[in-house]
Each structure stands twice: as C-alpha cells, then as structure tokens.
XYZ file of C-alpha atoms in Angstrom:
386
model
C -2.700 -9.666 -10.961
C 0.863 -9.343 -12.013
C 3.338 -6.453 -11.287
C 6.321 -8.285 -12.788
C 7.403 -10.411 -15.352
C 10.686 -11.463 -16.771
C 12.706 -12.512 -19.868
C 15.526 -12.547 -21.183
C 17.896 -9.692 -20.903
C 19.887 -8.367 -24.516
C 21.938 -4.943 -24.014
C 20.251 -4.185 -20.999
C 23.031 -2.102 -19.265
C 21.096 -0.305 -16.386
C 17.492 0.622 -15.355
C 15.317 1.611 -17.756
C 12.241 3.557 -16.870
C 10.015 4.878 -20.192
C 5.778 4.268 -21.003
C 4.718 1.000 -22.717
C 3.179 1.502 -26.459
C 2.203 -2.261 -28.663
C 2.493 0.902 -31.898
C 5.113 -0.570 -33.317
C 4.569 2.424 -36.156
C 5.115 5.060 -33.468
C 9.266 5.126 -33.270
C 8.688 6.744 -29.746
C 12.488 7.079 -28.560
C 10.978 7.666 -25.316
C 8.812 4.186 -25.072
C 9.190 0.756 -24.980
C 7.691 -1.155 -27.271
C 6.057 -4.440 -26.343
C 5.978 -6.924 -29.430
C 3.341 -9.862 -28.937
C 3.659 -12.003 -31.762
C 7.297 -12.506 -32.109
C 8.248 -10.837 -35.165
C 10.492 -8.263 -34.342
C 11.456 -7.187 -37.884
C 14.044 -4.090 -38.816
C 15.831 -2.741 -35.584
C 12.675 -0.013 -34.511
C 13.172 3.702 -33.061
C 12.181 3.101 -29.322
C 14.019 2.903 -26.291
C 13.896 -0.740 -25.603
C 11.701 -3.921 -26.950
C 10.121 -6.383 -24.872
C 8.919 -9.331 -26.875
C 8.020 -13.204 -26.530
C 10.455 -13.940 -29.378
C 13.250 -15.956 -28.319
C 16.859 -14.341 -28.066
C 18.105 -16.008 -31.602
C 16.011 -13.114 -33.019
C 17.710 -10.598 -31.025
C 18.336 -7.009 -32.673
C 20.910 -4.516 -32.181
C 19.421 -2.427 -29.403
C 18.247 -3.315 -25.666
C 15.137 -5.728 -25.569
C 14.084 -8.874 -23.598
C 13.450 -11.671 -25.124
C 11.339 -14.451 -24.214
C 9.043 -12.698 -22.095
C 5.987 -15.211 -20.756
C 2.991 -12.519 -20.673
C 2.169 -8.934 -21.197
C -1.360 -9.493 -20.223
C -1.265 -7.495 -17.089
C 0.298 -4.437 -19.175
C -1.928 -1.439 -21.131
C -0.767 1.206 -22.914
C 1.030 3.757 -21.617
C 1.810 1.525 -18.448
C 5.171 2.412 -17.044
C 7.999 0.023 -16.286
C 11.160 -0.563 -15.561
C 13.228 -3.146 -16.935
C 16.065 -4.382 -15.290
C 19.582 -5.750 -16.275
C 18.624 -9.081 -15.562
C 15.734 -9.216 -17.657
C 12.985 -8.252 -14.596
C 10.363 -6.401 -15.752
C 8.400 -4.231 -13.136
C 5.314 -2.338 -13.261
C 5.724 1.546 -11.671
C 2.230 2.860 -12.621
C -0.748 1.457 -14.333
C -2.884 3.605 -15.889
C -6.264 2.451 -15.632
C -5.496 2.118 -11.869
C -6.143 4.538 -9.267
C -4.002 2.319 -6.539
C 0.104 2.985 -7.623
C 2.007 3.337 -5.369
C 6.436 3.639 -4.927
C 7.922 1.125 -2.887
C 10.089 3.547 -1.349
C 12.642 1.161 0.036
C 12.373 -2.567 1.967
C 14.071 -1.550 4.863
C 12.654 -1.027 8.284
C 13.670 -0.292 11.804
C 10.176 -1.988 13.153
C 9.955 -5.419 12.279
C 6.087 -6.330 12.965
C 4.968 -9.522 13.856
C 2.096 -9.171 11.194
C 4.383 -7.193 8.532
C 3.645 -8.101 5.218
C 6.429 -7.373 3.458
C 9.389 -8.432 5.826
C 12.117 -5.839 5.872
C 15.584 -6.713 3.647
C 19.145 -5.152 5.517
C 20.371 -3.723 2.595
C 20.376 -0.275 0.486
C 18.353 -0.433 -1.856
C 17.618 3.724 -1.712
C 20.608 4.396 -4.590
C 18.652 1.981 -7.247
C 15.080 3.019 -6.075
C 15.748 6.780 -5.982
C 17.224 6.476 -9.508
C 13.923 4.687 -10.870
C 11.972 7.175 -8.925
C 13.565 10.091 -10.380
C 12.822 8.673 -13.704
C 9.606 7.901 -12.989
C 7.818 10.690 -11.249
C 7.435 13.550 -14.090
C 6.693 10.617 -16.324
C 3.290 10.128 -14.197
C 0.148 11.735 -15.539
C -0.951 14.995 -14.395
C -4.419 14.032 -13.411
C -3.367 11.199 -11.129
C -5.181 11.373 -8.549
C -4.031 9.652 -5.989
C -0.406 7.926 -5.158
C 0.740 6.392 -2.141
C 4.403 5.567 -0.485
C 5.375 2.457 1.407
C 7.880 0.477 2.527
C 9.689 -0.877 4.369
C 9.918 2.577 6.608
C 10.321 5.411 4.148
C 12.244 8.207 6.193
C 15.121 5.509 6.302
C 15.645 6.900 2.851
C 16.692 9.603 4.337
C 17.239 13.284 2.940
C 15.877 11.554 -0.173
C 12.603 10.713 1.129
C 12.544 14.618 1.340
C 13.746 15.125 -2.667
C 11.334 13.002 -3.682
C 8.507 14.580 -2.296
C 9.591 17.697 -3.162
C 9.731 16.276 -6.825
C 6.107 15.150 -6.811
C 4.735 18.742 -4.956
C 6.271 20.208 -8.090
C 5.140 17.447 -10.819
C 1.678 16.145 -9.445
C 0.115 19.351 -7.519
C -3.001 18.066 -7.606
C -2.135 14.504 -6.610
C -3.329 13.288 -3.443
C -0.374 11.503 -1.414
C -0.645 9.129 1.047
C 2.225 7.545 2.818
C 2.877 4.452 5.219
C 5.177 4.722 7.562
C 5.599 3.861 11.329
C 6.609 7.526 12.354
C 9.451 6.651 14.688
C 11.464 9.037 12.882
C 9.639 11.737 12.932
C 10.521 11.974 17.342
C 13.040 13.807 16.086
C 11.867 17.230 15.704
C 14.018 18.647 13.033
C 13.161 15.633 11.238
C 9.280 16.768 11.193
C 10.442 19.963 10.842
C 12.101 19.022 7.445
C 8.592 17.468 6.001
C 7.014 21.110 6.867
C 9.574 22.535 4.749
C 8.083 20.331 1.751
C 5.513 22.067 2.340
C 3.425 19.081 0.780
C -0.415 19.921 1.846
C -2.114 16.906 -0.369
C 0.131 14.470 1.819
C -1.420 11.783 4.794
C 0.675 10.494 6.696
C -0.612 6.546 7.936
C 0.831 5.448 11.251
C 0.573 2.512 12.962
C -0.478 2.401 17.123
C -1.429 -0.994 18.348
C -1.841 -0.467 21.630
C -2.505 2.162 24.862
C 0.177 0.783 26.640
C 3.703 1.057 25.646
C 4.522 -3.150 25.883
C 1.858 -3.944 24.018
C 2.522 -2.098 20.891
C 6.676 -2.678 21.579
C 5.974 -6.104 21.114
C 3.478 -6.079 18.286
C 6.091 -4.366 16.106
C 9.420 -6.174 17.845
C 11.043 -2.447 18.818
C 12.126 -1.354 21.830
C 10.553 2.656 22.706
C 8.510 2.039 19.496
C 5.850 3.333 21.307
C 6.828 6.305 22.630
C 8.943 7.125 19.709
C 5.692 6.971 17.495
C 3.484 9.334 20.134
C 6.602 11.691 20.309
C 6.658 11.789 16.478
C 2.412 12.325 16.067
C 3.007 15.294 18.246
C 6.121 16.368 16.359
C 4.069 15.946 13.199
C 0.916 17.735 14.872
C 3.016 20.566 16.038
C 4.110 21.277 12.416
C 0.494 20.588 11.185
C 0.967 17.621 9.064
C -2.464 15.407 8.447
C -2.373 11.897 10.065
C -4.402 9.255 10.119
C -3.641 6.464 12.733
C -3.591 2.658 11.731
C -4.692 -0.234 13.635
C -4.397 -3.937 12.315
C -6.957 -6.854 14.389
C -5.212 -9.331 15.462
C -4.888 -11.593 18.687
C -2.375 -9.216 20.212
C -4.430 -5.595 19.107
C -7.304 -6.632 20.657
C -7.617 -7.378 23.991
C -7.089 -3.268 24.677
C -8.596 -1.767 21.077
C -11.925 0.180 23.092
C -9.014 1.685 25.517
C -6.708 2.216 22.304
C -9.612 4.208 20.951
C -10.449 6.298 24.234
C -6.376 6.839 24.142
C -6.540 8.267 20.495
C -9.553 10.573 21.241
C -7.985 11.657 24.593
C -4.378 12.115 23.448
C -4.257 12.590 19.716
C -7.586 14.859 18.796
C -5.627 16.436 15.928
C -5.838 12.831 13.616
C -7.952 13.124 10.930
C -8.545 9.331 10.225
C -8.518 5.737 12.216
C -8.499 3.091 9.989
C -9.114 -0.299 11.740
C -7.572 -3.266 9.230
C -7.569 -7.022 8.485
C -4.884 -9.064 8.857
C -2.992 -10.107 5.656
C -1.832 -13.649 5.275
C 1.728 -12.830 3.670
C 4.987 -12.325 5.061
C 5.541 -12.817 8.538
C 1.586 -13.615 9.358
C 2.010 -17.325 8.333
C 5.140 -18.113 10.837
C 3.125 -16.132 13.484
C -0.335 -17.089 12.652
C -0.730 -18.727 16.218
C -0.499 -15.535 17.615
C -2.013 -13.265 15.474
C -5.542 -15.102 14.278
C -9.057 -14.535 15.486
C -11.644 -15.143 12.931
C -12.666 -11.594 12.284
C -16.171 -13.187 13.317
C -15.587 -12.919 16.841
C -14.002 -9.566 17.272
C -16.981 -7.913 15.690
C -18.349 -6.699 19.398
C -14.918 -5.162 20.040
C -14.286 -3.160 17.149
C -17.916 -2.257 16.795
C -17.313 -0.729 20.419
C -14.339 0.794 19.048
C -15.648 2.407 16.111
C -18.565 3.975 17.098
C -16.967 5.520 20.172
C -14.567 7.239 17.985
C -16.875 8.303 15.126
C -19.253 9.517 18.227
C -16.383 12.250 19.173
C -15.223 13.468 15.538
C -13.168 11.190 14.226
C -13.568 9.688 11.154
C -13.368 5.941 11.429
C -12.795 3.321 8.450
C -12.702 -0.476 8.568
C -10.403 -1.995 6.014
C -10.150 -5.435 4.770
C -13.293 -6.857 5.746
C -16.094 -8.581 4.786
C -20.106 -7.495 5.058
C -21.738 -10.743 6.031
C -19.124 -10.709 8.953
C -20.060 -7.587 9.970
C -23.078 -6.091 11.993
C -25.564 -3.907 9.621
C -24.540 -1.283 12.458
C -20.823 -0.967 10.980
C -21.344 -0.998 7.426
C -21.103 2.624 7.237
C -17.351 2.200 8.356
C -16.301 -0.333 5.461
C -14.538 0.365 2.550
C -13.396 -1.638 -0.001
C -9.470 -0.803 0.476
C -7.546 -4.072 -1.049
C -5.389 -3.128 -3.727
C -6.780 -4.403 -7.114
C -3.711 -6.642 -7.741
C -4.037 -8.280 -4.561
C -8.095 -8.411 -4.484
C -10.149 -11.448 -4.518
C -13.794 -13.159 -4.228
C -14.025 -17.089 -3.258
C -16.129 -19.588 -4.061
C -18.648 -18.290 -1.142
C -18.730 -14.757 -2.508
C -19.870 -15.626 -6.539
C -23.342 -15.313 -5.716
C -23.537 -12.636 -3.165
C -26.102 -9.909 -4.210
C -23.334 -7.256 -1.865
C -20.637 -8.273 -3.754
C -20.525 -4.568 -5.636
C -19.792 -3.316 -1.917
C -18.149 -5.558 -0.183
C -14.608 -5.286 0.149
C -13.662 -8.672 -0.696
C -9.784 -10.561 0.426
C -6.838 -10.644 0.083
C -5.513 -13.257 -2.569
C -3.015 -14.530 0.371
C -5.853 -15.252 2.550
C -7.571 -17.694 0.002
C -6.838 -20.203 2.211
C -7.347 -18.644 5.643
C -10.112 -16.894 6.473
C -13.413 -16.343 8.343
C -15.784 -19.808 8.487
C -18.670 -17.253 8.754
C -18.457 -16.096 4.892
C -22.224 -16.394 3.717
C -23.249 -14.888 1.000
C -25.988 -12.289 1.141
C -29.574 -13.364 -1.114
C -31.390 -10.837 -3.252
C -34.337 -10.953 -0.270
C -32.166 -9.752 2.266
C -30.258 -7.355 0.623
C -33.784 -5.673 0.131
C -35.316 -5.873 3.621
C -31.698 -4.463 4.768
C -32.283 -1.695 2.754
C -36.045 -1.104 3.765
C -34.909 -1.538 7.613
C-alpha cells in the first residue's frame, strides 16, 4: 500500500496539511480536492488541487499536476503536500494503524533498524506538519502511535506535541517507540510526568541481560545501561512501558535469561512483545548476522514466553506466522504488521488460519521461513477440538 505519491508541483510555496474531499461541489477552503479525470474546469474554492491532468491545464491557485494514482487515498484522508510536488499520507481514516514519524534521527543505530537514521534536522519541518495535523485528527481515533528515528531527540518539542494531542485526542490511546536512552536523565522523565499523558505506552527496546550484548545489537556504547537507568527513571514517575525484543541471531542465544532479567529487575512493565525481524533497512547488509529461520527458535522463545506470562506479565509475539509456531504459543500471537506493509504469499492463499494469522512483511517476500505450510480445513478443526 502506498503512503506517498507525487506530481507535479504549481504554486506550492510551503507545506500544506488539510483533509482530502473528490466533492468538487463542496468549495471546502479547508480541503484539498483530488480531481481524477483531468478536467479541472473554473479555478475551485479549496485549498489546493491534486489532479492527473498535466501542468498545461494548470489554474491560478496551488495544485499538482500529473499525479500517477490516488488509489490509496479515501475521503477525508489527510496529507501533506510538499513544495516539490510529494504527496504524503498523515492519517487514513479507515485505518486504525497512523502513526507520526516523529523525526529520522537516532542516537542508536541498530544492526536490524528498519528505517536507518538520517544526520539531519528534520524536527523544524515535521513539528510544523504536526502542528497542523494533530487537531485536524478525528476525535474518536482510537489509537496513534510515535516513531522514529528516536523521538526525545526532538527535544522540548517531543514534549509540545504530546501535550497537543492530551488536549485534542483525550481519549486516544498513544503508543510510542523509542529506545529510552534519554529518559537516564531524570529531569528528562520527569518532564513526560508533567504531560501528564495517562493513555501513553512507552515501547523500549532490551536485547539482551548483559550489557555487550545489547551495546552491540544497537551499535551504542552504555546503551544498555542508559536504557535500564531510563525504565527506572520512567517507573519512578509511573509511566506504562512495555519492553521490546526483536529474534534475531544475536537476541537469542540469552532470550530465557533476558526474560528471567525482565521479571527479576523490571516487574513494573506492563507488556513484552517478542518480534520478527523485518527485511528493510539495515537487515539486508547484515542479514548474515541477524537470520535464523523463525522455525528453529521456536523452543527458545516458547521457553521465553511462557516463563514470563507464568509470573504476570503479559507477553505478545509479533510478526509471526501460525504454522511456524507450536499450538502451545498461539495464545501469544497477534497480528501486529501495519496494513500498508502486510502481506500473504503464494503458500498462505489457501490457509484455512489465514483470518488469524499474522501474515509478513511485504520486505520479507523474498526471505522468509522454508517451513510456511498452510493449515487444511481438517486440521484447523481437530486443533480446535484438542
């Protein structure tokens, strides 16, 4: 699925945030009209057009012209469309995974990361479009998350913009990635209790019991102990946390002591989510030292799981597949791929699980488990009468 498409750029002096409407009959100053057929006609009363005409039927006002699809856009979508034509997709309606890509830079850079961190500030441009964007979003959303890159490097920002959403999406569920290095700082944690933000999750990453292991996993010196000081800078100020672990080659070997760790040292977490790799970003240059087929790590994370769930903790596996996966730990999977990134292959079609199953990653089309199988009507009713 697309979040982005592009055109060519008429007028287009600076950002422009505003909800998507194909009423062409609506003169909506405050919407952007998307015209599919490529008559334009008299100049209309909306903030912008976006149309597949080409620019010789350009109007006086700011459009894009030449646009290749709107397929991937509904009504009431928002966007924001760029000087350079760029169209991007901020929140999709009939979607209940949006997110704000709070900014691409990152002081961990993981050997896994799936969105490889960019040295530069983009925080000024995103902030903006945030600002915009935010009060725009419906009031019944219910659920929105923040990534990165590392959020907190947008600094006192980070802050405004979750104040902004505490006061325009109460209700809103928020959950938010980051690697909580910052957070060791305890006026730092102390500033996110002054949001005072109860809906909000925090998602941090640990790889590892042991401070060289998870160091090198995410390529950061005192990583480690910068993320335990900040869980119990976080804890201290009662902020909800779930803890993040993605299966790889190099999270392995220790995840049953990882798990006794968590239990032993962090109690307060509400939430370990164990996670597939992703086979984007850096993954592909470090494949060699990141892939097991998730076949042969099922003993491990099975031992894992149910040792946490056994003490309290709620335990998810992300990212996975059932017919990988003993009938033992199917309580723990959830289907957790974003729907713009979410696929079936050719091995899933006829599955009779395939309502439940989580499904792949589009990027791992090409790369995954040589134990798919897909699950026959028969079986999928003698697993439900055993």
């Amino acid at each position: 699925m697309l979040l982005k498409t592009r055109g060519t750029p008429h007028r287009i002096g600076g950002p422009i945030v505003a909800k998507l409407t194909r009423n062409r009959f609506a003169d909506d100053p405050c919407k952007i009209l998307i015209v599919e057929d490529g008559s334009i006609g008299e100049s209309p009363d909306f903030k912008a057009v976006l149309t597949s005409a080409p620019v010789s039927q350009r109007i006086d006002m700011p459009s894009v012209y030449s646009v290749g699809t709107f397929d991937h856009l509904a009504e009431d979508d928002i966007v924001v469309v760029n000087s350079d034509g760029s169209i991007n997709t901020l929140y999709r309606t009939k979607s209940f995974q949006n997110f704000l890509l709070a900014t691409e830079r990152c002081n961990s850079n993981c050997l896994m990361c799936s969105q490889p961190p960019k040295d530069r500030d983009d925080t000024d441009y995103l902030y903006g479009v945030y600002s915009q964007l935010i009060p725009m979003i419906p009031k019944d959303c219910a659920e929105l998350g923040i990534t990165g890159g590392e959020p907190t490097l947008m600094g006192e920002r980070f802050f405004s913009l979750l104040d902004m959403i505490k006061k325009e999406l109460p209700e809103t569920e928020i959950h938010c990635l980051t690697n909580g290095r910052t957070f060791a700082w305890k006026n730092i944690a102390q500033r996110l209790e002054r949001v005072g933000l109860r809906r909000l999750m925090l998602g941090i990453p640990l790889y590892a019991d042991h401070y060289q292991v998870h160091d090198y996993i995410v390529q950061a010196p005192h990583a480690f102990h910068q993320t335990i000081r900040g869980l119990y800078n976080l804890a201290a100020f009662d902020q909800r946390l779930e803890i993040r672990v993605v299966l790889h080659r190099q999270s392995l070997p220790r995840l049953t002591r990882l798990a006794k760790f968590i239990f032993m040292n962090l109690p307060f977490v509400e939430h370990v989510a164990f996670m597939g790799l992703e086979n984007q970003g850096y993954t592909p240059h470090n494949i060699d030292k990141l892939w097991i087929d998730p076949a042969d790590y099922m003993n491990e994370l099975g031992e894992a799981a149910d040792f946490l769930s056994g003490h309290g903790i709620n335990v998810s596996i992300y990212n996975s597949q059932l017919c990988l996966m003993p009938e033992t730990l199917w309580k723990y999977n959830k289907r957790s791929i974003s729907d713009w990134k979410n696929i079936y292959v050719a091995e899933c079609v006829n599955c009779a699980m395939l309502e439940r199953c989580g499904g792949l990653f589009a990027s791992c089309a090409n790369m995954h488990s040589q134990h798919l199988k897909a699950f026959e009507q028969v079986e999928v009713k003698d697993l439900i009468v055993n």
